[in-house]
Every structure is written in structure tokens, then in C-alpha cells.
């Protein structure tokens, strides 16, 4: 088998910018570079394209265009939602989130905690799911916001946001969901879900890095996080990143059209990869429940080996994968997500995430399946004997 030039299995970290998206954005770098807030036609014209892009991203999540606030990234969207919920309800200080959120939430909430806001990082079960009864009990009279991710970037585990939204309605608490990993992989309908805030990031959807959005439900009070000009109807200061917003709009359109492909072809490829690894390499186990899970993600623990070594040898074979989140890679700390699921530090350190996209092929999956068993065998042969035993807890 010829080795593919680049076998990219790290789509939860970032995605290839779709060629159609590049085509859509280039005119806004080359020709239409005016400021959409300007009064003359050269600037104003750009504003029309912004409106169009806003309508397209709104359609992706079944929102109204005016409920969309463009931000610089998913991180800013998450920070902004939490900031706003606290700023608009000065008598409520508590935030309820989970122990497995993206660091964009975990670290922001840890800072709030230092500043005196009580935060609950709700634990998860060993399969990565939440006990909803216990979750509801964690809501307090002073809870300003519940912030729960929709799909986990490390394990792909999908939380029941609709049920969580129903709990929040019953308790009269605002709900934010980080849907960065859900968009393009699951149907996202904010009307059906009934959430107050929802975050997306374009670079997880085959658009460029540096553009995200926060959905703010109509009539939900909002206080900006980035303060400056009156852009985004006063909800986010800063001259609009026009080319990236146009790109986001085009990517949203493509994502809607390609959703069935994610559900079928990508899922089948992921299953082929996962079953190939679990069935072909001894001492391997999936981290987290099989379902409900994103169709593109698989996270596997390899007994007796360090993820770092696996990733290095995969890299030599031209295969990109990751251990946990790209944001925490490089640190020696085991993944906070796997740790929260009760994995031992050794198991967490021996875990690898493969995340696929519509651009992956069967040949690429087979290429990984061909190389991985030898890589694991090599690493196990060179590791201490007691860690050699393929036993996992
Ligand atoms: C990537 C990611 C983010 C952060 O998005 P950026 O645009 O990179 O800031 C937030 N949450 C989840 C679940 C993610 O996967």
C-alpha cells in the first residue's frame, strides 16, 4: 500500500479549510477589504455580505440572524456567555459546569472561583456521561448559569442537552452549551433544544481559525465581554473579521449539506478504525461509552505504553492523532477528561484520540491499521516488564 502524504486524524483539534471556503473568502482579502461600518458604498457593500454570512450560520443552528454574535473563537464565545450570565444577574454568583469541559470553560471557571464565585465542576460517570438526577441537585438558588458542553472533544461523548435544558427551564436557570464539537456532526437546532447561549468555532468546521460565534437567545439579557465599537449591535466590539465571517458562512452551508455524510460514511470509517484497533491489538480498550457519541471520534487506551511514544512513531509514519486535547498536549498532566472518568493516570497517559472528517478515506484508515500494531508492539517491548501486562482499570 502506498503511504498517503498526510494521514490526518486530528479533526477535533482543527480541520482542513474546505477549498470552497477558501474560494469564498479570498475576494474579501483581495478586493472587498472595506470596513462594513463605513458610510461610503465601498464599505457598505461589505456589510451586505456580512448579513448573508450571518444568515447562513444562523440557518446551521436554526437561529435568527440577530441572535448571532460573531466572536474571535470558541474560547471567547464560552468566556462571553459565562461573563454575561454573571454580569446580568448580580445577585447570583454560582456557576454549574462539568469536570470534562474544554479548558476554555474549566480555566475561566477556575479564575472565577479564585475571584470568589462558587463553581461546581460536576463529576461524570466512568462511561463519561452525567447522572442527571445528581446534576439537577447541584443547581442552587444562586446559580447564575449552567454551562455544559454538548459533545466532548476528547471522547466524543454526547451529553443530553435537551434534557439538561428541560431541567434548567424547570429550575429557572440560564443554560449555555459549548457546541463546538457538535456542529457539523450532529443536527443543531436551538429552537428544539431551548438553550439560552450556544458556542461554535469555525475552525472545527472546515473554516479558518480565529472566528467563532455565540448564539444569544432573543430576549435573554446580554452584556458584552469585548467592549469597544458598536459592532454586532453593541454586543461585541472590534471591527468585524469580514473574510473569516464570510468563510464561516460558506462552511456552515457546506456543513448542513454534508451532515448526512458525517452520520454514515464518517461513522463507518471511525467504526472500521476502532474495531480494527480493539480487535487487532491486545490490551486496548475504548475510553467512554460507545454511544451516545460523535460519529467521528474514538479514544483508545493502550495498556503499558505512553501516548507520547505512540504519537511520535505515528508522526514518523505521517499520521496525525493526539492525546487528549491539543491545548493540553505537551504538558505531562494526564487528560482531565479521562481522569474525571476515573481512569488511572497510567491509563490516561496511554490514551490516543483519533478524530475523523469527511476528507478521510478508507485507504487512510487501513494505513493506520497496518502500522499501529507494530508501533505498539515495539513500544511494549522496550517498556518495563510490569507495565507490559495488558491490564486496564
Ligand atoms: C476547540 C474547542 C474549543 C475552543 O475553540 P477555539 O476556537 O479554538 O477557541 C472550545 N470547546 C471545544 C469543545 C473545542 O473542541
PDB file of C-alpha atoms in Angstrom, residues 7-138:
ATOM      1  CA  UNK A   7      -2.981  10.936   7.266  1.00  0.00           C
ATOM      2  CA  UNK A   8      -4.888  13.496   9.295  1.00  0.00           C
ATOM      3  CA  UNK A   9      -6.818  12.009  12.206  1.00  0.00           C
ATOM      4  CA  UNK A  10      -6.930  15.043  14.470  1.00  0.00           C
ATOM      5  CA  UNK A  11     -10.061  16.821  13.299  1.00  0.00           C
ATOM      6  CA  UNK A  12     -11.235  17.638  16.819  1.00  0.00           C
ATOM      7  CA  UNK A  13      -8.129  19.826  17.155  1.00  0.00           C
ATOM      8  CA  UNK A  14      -8.655  21.651  13.891  1.00  0.00           C
ATOM      9  CA  UNK A  15      -9.865  20.860  10.387  1.00  0.00           C
ATOM     10  CA  UNK A  16      -8.700  21.403   6.870  1.00  0.00           C
ATOM     11  CA  UNK A  17     -10.169  24.598   5.390  1.00  0.00           C
ATOM     12  CA  UNK A  18     -12.503  23.404   2.636  1.00  0.00           C
ATOM     13  CA  UNK A  19     -11.358  24.608  -0.818  1.00  0.00           C
ATOM     14  CA  UNK A  20     -14.861  26.062  -1.370  1.00  0.00           C
ATOM     15  CA  UNK A  21     -14.400  28.094   1.806  1.00  0.00           C
ATOM     16  CA  UNK A  22     -11.033  29.457   0.663  1.00  0.00           C
ATOM     17  CA  UNK A  23     -12.644  30.500  -2.642  1.00  0.00           C
ATOM     18  CA  UNK A  24     -15.453  32.273  -0.815  1.00  0.00           C
ATOM     19  CA  UNK A  25     -13.189  34.289   1.469  1.00  0.00           C
ATOM     20  CA  UNK A  26     -10.397  35.349  -0.911  1.00  0.00           C
ATOM     21  CA  UNK A  27     -12.325  38.218  -2.578  1.00  0.00           C
ATOM     22  CA  UNK A  28     -12.702  39.764   0.871  1.00  0.00           C
ATOM     23  CA  UNK A  29      -8.932  39.848   1.313  1.00  0.00           C
ATOM     24  CA  UNK A  30      -8.110  40.910  -2.262  1.00  0.00           C
ATOM     25  CA  UNK A  31     -10.875  43.290  -3.312  1.00  0.00           C
ATOM     26  CA  UNK A  32     -13.658  43.909  -0.813  1.00  0.00           C
ATOM     27  CA  UNK A  33     -11.479  44.918   2.101  1.00  0.00           C
ATOM     28  CA  UNK A  34     -13.518  47.915   3.207  1.00  0.00           C
ATOM     29  CA  UNK A  35     -14.847  48.434   6.710  1.00  0.00           C
ATOM     30  CA  UNK A  36     -18.501  47.361   6.826  1.00  0.00           C
ATOM     31  CA  UNK A  37     -19.285  50.239   9.229  1.00  0.00           C
ATOM     32  CA  UNK A  38     -18.154  52.891   6.727  1.00  0.00           C
ATOM     33  CA  UNK A  39     -20.731  55.181   5.155  1.00  0.00           C
ATOM     34  CA  UNK A  40     -19.459  55.031   1.546  1.00  0.00           C
ATOM     35  CA  UNK A  41     -20.524  52.289  -0.830  1.00  0.00           C
ATOM     36  CA  UNK A  42     -17.124  50.544  -0.868  1.00  0.00           C
ATOM     37  CA  UNK A  43     -17.511  49.772   2.820  1.00  0.00           C
ATOM     38  CA  UNK A  44     -21.274  49.388   2.969  1.00  0.00           C
ATOM     39  CA  UNK A  45     -21.245  46.690   0.279  1.00  0.00           C
ATOM     40  CA  UNK A  46     -19.181  44.522   2.578  1.00  0.00           C
ATOM     41  CA  UNK A  47     -21.921  44.828   5.177  1.00  0.00           C
ATOM     42  CA  UNK A  48     -24.328  43.075   2.846  1.00  0.00           C
ATOM     43  CA  UNK A  49     -22.024  40.063   2.674  1.00  0.00           C
ATOM     44  CA  UNK A  50     -21.770  40.046   6.457  1.00  0.00           C
ATOM     45  CA  UNK A  51     -25.567  39.867   6.659  1.00  0.00           C
ATOM     46  CA  UNK A  52     -25.576  36.992   4.214  1.00  0.00           C
ATOM     47  CA  UNK A  53     -22.950  35.074   6.216  1.00  0.00           C
ATOM     48  CA  UNK A  54     -24.866  35.736   9.425  1.00  0.00           C
ATOM     49  CA  UNK A  55     -27.999  34.278   7.856  1.00  0.00           C
ATOM     50  CA  UNK A  56     -26.048  31.198   6.788  1.00  0.00           C
ATOM     51  CA  UNK A  57     -24.560  30.427  10.187  1.00  0.00           C
ATOM     52  CA  UNK A  58     -27.957  31.140  11.778  1.00  0.00           C
ATOM     53  CA  UNK A  59     -29.515  28.584   9.422  1.00  0.00           C
ATOM     54  CA  UNK A  60     -26.980  25.959  10.523  1.00  0.00           C
ATOM     55  CA  UNK A  61     -28.354  26.120  14.080  1.00  0.00           C
ATOM     56  CA  UNK A  62     -31.917  27.236  13.210  1.00  0.00           C
ATOM     57  CA  UNK A  63     -31.455  30.609  14.921  1.00  0.00           C
ATOM     58  CA  UNK A  64     -32.463  34.090  13.773  1.00  0.00           C
ATOM     59  CA  UNK A  65     -29.617  36.126  12.295  1.00  0.00           C
ATOM     60  CA  UNK A  66     -29.936  38.728  15.040  1.00  0.00           C
ATOM     61  CA  UNK A  67     -29.321  36.075  17.675  1.00  0.00           C
ATOM     62  CA  UNK A  68     -25.776  35.556  16.318  1.00  0.00           C
ATOM     63  CA  UNK A  69     -22.791  37.384  17.839  1.00  0.00           C
ATOM     64  CA  UNK A  70     -19.538  36.810  15.938  1.00  0.00           C
ATOM     65  CA  UNK A  71     -16.515  36.370  18.199  1.00  0.00           C
ATOM     66  CA  UNK A  72     -12.836  35.590  17.646  1.00  0.00           C
ATOM     67  CA  UNK A  73     -13.082  31.901  18.606  1.00  0.00           C
ATOM     68  CA  UNK A  74     -14.871  29.240  20.580  1.00  0.00           C
ATOM     69  CA  UNK A  75     -12.892  30.190  23.659  1.00  0.00           C
ATOM     70  CA  UNK A  76     -14.152  33.785  23.519  1.00  0.00           C
ATOM     71  CA  UNK A  77     -17.720  32.562  22.981  1.00  0.00           C
ATOM     72  CA  UNK A  78     -17.565  30.368  26.079  1.00  0.00           C
ATOM     73  CA  UNK A  79     -15.935  33.072  28.205  1.00  0.00           C
ATOM     74  CA  UNK A  80     -18.502  35.627  26.980  1.00  0.00           C
ATOM     75  CA  UNK A  81     -21.532  33.510  27.850  1.00  0.00           C
ATOM     76  CA  UNK A  82     -20.326  32.912  31.396  1.00  0.00           C
ATOM     77  CA  UNK A  83     -19.305  36.546  31.811  1.00  0.00           C
ATOM     78  CA  UNK A  84     -22.698  37.774  30.605  1.00  0.00           C
ATOM     79  CA  UNK A  85     -24.742  35.456  32.816  1.00  0.00           C
ATOM     80  CA  UNK A  86     -22.886  36.714  35.891  1.00  0.00           C
ATOM     81  CA  UNK A  87     -22.879  40.365  34.829  1.00  0.00           C
ATOM     82  CA  UNK A  88     -26.621  40.468  34.149  1.00  0.00           C
ATOM     83  CA  UNK A  89     -27.575  38.730  37.416  1.00  0.00           C
ATOM     84  CA  UNK A  90     -25.509  40.411  40.134  1.00  0.00           C
ATOM     85  CA  UNK A  91     -27.405  38.601  42.885  1.00  0.00           C
ATOM     86  CA  UNK A  92     -26.433  35.178  41.505  1.00  0.00           C
ATOM     87  CA  UNK A  93     -22.794  34.079  41.696  1.00  0.00           C
ATOM     88  CA  UNK A  94     -22.771  30.301  41.293  1.00  0.00           C
ATOM     89  CA  UNK A  95     -21.828  28.539  38.039  1.00  0.00           C
ATOM     90  CA  UNK A  96     -22.611  24.867  37.469  1.00  0.00           C
ATOM     91  CA  UNK A  97     -20.447  23.188  34.858  1.00  0.00           C
ATOM     92  CA  UNK A  98     -18.850  19.761  34.428  1.00  0.00           C
ATOM     93  CA  UNK A  99     -15.426  18.315  35.134  1.00  0.00           C
ATOM     94  CA  UNK A 100     -14.917  17.394  31.471  1.00  0.00           C
ATOM     95  CA  UNK A 101     -15.386  20.754  29.725  1.00  0.00           C
ATOM     96  CA  UNK A 102     -12.851  22.236  27.331  1.00  0.00           C
ATOM     97  CA  UNK A 103     -10.150  24.273  29.057  1.00  0.00           C
ATOM     98  CA  UNK A 104     -11.896  27.385  27.661  1.00  0.00           C
ATOM     99  CA  UNK A 105     -14.520  26.732  30.335  1.00  0.00           C
ATOM    100  CA  UNK A 106     -12.557  24.947  33.025  1.00  0.00           C
ATOM    101  CA  UNK A 107      -9.864  27.597  33.274  1.00  0.00           C
ATOM    102  CA  UNK A 108     -12.277  30.531  33.066  1.00  0.00           C
ATOM    103  CA  UNK A 109     -14.383  28.981  35.829  1.00  0.00           C
ATOM    104  CA  UNK A 110     -11.270  28.303  37.903  1.00  0.00           C
ATOM    105  CA  UNK A 111     -10.433  32.010  37.642  1.00  0.00           C
ATOM    106  CA  UNK A 112     -13.971  32.960  38.704  1.00  0.00           C
ATOM    107  CA  UNK A 113     -13.588  30.654  41.680  1.00  0.00           C
ATOM    108  CA  UNK A 114     -10.400  32.464  42.698  1.00  0.00           C
ATOM    109  CA  UNK A 115     -12.303  35.731  42.446  1.00  0.00           C
ATOM    110  CA  UNK A 116     -14.919  34.419  44.858  1.00  0.00           C
ATOM    111  CA  UNK A 117     -17.646  32.895  42.654  1.00  0.00           C
ATOM    112  CA  UNK A 118     -18.665  29.419  43.776  1.00  0.00           C
ATOM    113  CA  UNK A 119     -18.289  26.950  40.881  1.00  0.00           C
ATOM    114  CA  UNK A 120     -19.406  23.315  40.759  1.00  0.00           C
ATOM    115  CA  UNK A 121     -17.466  21.066  38.376  1.00  0.00           C
ATOM    116  CA  UNK A 122     -19.980  18.243  38.236  1.00  0.00           C
ATOM    117  CA  UNK A 123     -18.253  14.826  38.062  1.00  0.00           C
ATOM    118  CA  UNK A 124     -19.067  12.287  35.350  1.00  0.00           C
ATOM    119  CA  UNK A 125     -19.594   8.531  35.446  1.00  0.00           C
ATOM    120  CA  UNK A 126     -16.876   6.099  34.262  1.00  0.00           C
ATOM    121  CA  UNK A 127     -18.567   5.960  30.825  1.00  0.00           C
ATOM    122  CA  UNK A 128     -18.216   9.746  30.549  1.00  0.00           C
ATOM    123  CA  UNK A 129     -21.922  10.513  30.998  1.00  0.00           C
ATOM    124  CA  UNK A 130     -23.670  12.622  33.624  1.00  0.00           C
ATOM    125  CA  UNK A 131     -26.034  11.390  36.308  1.00  0.00           C
ATOM    126  CA  UNK A 132     -28.838  13.843  35.517  1.00  0.00           C
ATOM    127  CA  UNK A 133     -30.570  13.471  38.859  1.00  0.00           C
ATOM    128  CA  UNK A 134     -27.414  14.416  40.717  1.00  0.00           C
ATOM    129  CA  UNK A 135     -26.810  17.150  38.172  1.00  0.00           C
ATOM    130  CA  UNK A 136     -30.188  18.733  38.871  1.00  0.00           C
ATOM    131  CA  UNK A 137     -29.498  18.562  42.602  1.00  0.00           C
ATOM    132  CA  UNK A 138     -26.347  20.613  42.057  1.00  0.00           C
TER     133      UNK A 138
END
